[in-house]
JSON list of C-alpha atoms in Angstrom, two decimals:
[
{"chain": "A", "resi": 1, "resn": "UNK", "atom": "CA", "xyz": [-21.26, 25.43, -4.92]},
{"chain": "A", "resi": 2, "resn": "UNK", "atom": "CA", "xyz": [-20.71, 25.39, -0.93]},
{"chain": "A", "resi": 3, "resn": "UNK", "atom": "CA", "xyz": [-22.99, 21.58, -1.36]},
{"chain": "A", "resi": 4, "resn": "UNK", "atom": "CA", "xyz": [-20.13, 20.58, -3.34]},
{"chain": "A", "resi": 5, "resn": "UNK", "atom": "CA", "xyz": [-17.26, 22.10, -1.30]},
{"chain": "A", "resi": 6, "resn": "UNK", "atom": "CA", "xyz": [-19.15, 20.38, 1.80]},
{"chain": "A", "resi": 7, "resn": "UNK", "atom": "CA", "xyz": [-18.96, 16.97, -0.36]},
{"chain": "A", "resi": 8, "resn": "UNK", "atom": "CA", "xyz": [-15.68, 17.16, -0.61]},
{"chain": "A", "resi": 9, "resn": "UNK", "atom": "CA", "xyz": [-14.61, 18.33, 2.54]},
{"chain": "A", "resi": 10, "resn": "UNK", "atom": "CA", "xyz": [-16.97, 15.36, 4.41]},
{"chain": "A", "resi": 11, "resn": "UNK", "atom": "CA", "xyz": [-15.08, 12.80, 1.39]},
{"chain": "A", "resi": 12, "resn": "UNK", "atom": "CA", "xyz": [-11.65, 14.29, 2.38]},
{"chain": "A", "resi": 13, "resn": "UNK", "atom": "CA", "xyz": [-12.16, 13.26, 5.77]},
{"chain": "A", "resi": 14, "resn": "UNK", "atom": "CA", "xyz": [-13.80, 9.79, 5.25]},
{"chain": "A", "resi": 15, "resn": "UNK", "atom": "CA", "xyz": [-10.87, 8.93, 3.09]},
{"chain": "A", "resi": 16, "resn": "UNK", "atom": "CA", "xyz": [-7.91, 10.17, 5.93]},
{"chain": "A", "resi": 17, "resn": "UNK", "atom": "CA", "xyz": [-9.55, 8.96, 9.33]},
{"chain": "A", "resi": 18, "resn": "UNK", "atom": "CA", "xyz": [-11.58, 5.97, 7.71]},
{"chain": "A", "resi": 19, "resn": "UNK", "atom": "CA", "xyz": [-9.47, 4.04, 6.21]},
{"chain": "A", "resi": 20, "resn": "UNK", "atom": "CA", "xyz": [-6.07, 2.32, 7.40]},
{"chain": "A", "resi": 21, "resn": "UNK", "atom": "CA", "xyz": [-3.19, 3.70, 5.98]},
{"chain": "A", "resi": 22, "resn": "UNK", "atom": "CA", "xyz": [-1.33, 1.66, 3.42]},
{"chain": "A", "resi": 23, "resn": "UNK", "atom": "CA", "xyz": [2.50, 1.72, 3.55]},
{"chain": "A", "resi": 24, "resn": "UNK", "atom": "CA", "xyz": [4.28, 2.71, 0.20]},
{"chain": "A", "resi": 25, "resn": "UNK", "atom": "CA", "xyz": [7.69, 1.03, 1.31]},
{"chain": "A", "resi": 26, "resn": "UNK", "atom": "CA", "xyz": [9.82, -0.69, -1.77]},
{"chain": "A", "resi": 27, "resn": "UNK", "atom": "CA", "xyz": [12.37, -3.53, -1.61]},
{"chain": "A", "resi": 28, "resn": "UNK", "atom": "CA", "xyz": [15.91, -3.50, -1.81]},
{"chain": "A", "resi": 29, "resn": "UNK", "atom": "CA", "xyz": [18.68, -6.54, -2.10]},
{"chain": "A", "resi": 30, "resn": "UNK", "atom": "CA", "xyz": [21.57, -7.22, -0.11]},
{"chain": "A", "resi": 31, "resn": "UNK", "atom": "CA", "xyz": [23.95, -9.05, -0.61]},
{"chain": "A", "resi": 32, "resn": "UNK", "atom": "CA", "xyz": [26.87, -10.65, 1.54]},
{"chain": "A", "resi": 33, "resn": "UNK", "atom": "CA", "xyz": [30.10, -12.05, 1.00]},
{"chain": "A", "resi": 34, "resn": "UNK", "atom": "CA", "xyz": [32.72, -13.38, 3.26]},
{"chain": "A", "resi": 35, "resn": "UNK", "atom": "CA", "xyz": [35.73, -14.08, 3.33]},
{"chain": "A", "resi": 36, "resn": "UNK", "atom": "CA", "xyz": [36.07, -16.83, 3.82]},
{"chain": "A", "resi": 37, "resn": "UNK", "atom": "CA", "xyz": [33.37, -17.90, 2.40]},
{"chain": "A", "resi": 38, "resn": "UNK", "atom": "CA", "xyz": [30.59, -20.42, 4.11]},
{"chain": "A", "resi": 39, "resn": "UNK", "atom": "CA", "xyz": [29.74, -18.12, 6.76]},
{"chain": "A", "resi": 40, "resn": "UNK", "atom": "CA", "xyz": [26.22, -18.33, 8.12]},
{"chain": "A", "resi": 41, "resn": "UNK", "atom": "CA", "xyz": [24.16, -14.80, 7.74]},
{"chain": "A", "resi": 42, "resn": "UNK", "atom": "CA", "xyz": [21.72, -14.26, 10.72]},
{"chain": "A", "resi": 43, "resn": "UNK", "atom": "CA", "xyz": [19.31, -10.61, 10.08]},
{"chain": "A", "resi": 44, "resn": "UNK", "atom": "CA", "xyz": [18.01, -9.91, 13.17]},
{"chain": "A", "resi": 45, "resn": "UNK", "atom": "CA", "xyz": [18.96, -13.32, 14.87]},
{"chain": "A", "resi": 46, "resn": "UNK", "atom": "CA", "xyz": [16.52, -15.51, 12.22]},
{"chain": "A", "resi": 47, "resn": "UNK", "atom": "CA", "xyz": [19.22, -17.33, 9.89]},
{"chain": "A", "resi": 48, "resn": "UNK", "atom": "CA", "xyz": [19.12, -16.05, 5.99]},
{"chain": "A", "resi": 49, "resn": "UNK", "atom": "CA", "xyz": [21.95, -18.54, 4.18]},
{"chain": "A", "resi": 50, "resn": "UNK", "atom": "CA", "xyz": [25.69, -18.72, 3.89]},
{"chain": "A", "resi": 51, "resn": "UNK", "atom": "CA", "xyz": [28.11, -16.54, 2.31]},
{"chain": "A", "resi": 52, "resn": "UNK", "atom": "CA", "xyz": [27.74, -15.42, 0.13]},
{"chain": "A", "resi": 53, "resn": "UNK", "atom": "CA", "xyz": [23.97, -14.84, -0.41]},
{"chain": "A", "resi": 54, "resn": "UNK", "atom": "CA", "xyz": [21.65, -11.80, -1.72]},
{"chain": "A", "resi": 55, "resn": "UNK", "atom": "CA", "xyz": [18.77, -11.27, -0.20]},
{"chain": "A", "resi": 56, "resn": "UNK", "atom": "CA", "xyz": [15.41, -9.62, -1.04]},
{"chain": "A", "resi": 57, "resn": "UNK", "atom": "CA", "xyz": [14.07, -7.64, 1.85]},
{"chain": "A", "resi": 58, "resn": "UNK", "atom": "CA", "xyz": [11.92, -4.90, 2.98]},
{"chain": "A", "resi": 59, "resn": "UNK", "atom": "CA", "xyz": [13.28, -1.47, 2.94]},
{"chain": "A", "resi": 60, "resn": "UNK", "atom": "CA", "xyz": [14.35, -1.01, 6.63]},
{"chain": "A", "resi": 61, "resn": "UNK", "atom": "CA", "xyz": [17.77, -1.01, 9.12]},
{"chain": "A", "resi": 62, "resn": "UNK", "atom": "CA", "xyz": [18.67, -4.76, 10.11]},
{"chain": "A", "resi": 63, "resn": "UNK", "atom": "CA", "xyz": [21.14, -6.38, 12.61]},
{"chain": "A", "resi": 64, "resn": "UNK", "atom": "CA", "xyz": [23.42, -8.70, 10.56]},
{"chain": "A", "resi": 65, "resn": "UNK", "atom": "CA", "xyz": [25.25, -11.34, 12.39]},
{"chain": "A", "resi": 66, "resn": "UNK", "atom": "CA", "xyz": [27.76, -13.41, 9.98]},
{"chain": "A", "resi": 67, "resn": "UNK", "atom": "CA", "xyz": [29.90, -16.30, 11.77]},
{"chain": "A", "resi": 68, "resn": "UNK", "atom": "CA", "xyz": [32.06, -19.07, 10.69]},
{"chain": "A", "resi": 69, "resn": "UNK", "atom": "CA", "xyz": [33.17, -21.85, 13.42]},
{"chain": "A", "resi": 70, "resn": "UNK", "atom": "CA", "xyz": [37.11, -20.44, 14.41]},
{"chain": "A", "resi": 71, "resn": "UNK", "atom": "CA", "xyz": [36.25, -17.47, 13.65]},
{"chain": "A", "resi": 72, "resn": "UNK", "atom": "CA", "xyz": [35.16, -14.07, 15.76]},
{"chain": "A", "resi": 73, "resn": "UNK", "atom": "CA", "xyz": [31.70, -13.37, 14.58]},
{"chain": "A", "resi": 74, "resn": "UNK", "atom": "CA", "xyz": [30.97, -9.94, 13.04]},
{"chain": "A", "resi": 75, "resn": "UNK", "atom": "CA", "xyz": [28.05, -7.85, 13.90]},
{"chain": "A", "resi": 76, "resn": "UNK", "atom": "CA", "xyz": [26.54, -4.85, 12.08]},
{"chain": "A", "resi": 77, "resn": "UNK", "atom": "CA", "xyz": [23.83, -2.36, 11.22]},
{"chain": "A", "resi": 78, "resn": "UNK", "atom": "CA", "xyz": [23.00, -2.60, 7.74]},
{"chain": "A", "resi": 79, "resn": "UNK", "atom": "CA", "xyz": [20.50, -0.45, 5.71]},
{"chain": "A", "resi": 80, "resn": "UNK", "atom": "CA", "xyz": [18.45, -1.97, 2.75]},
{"chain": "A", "resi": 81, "resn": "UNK", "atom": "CA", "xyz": [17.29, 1.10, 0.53]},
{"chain": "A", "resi": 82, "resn": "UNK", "atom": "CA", "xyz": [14.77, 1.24, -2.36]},
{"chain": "A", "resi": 83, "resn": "UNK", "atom": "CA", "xyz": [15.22, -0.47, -5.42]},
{"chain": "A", "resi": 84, "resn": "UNK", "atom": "CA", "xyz": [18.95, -0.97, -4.72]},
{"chain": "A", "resi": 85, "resn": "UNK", "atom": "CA", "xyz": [21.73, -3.18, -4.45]},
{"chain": "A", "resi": 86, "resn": "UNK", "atom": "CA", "xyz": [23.98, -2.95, -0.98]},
{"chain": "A", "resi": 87, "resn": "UNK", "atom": "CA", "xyz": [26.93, -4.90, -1.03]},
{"chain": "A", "resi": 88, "resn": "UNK", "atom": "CA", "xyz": [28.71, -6.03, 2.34]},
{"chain": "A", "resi": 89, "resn": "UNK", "atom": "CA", "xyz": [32.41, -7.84, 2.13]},
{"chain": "A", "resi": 90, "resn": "UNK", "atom": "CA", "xyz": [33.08, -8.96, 6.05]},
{"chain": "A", "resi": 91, "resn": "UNK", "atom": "CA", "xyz": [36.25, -10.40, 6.45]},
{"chain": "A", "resi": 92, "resn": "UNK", "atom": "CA", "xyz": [36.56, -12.40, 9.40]},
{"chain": "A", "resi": 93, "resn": "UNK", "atom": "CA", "xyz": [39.18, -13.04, 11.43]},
{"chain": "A", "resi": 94, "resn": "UNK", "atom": "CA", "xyz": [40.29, -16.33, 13.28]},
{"chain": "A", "resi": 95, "resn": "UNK", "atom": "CA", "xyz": [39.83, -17.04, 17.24]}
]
């Protein structure tokens, strides 16, 4: 009995500190509309599309840039969840 215990106490320990850790995290979508629409959609300053546009993406907090020439860009946080949907509506407004 204490051979097995030790087994599984010496496999418990290979498996934790051994072996790199794999990350669980899902996907989420989001998508982006402007108005007006033809924007261009920058997450974290690498350009995604024009408005509007969904977009598949790690679950994880992005900087979203969306800008249309004679128009005052918009910047925000956004936060793409697990196996959901967020939708953004920016309305931007003219220089």
């Amino acid at each position: 009995m204490k051979l097995i215990i030790l087994f599984m106490l010496f496999f418990s320990f290979v498996v934790l500190y051994c072996f790199p850790t794999v990350s669980l995290a899902g996907n989420g979508k989001l998508h982006i509309a402007s108005e007006p629409e033809g924007a261009e959609v920058f997450l974290d300053n690498r350009i995604e599309g024009q408005t509007p546009v969904t977009l598949d993406l790690a679950v994880g907090t992005y900087t979203l840039r969306v800008e249309k020439k004679g128009y005052v860009p918009v910047t925000q946080e956004v936060i793409v969840n697990d196996s959901e949907t967020t939708e953004l509506k920016i309305k931007l407004k003219k220089n």
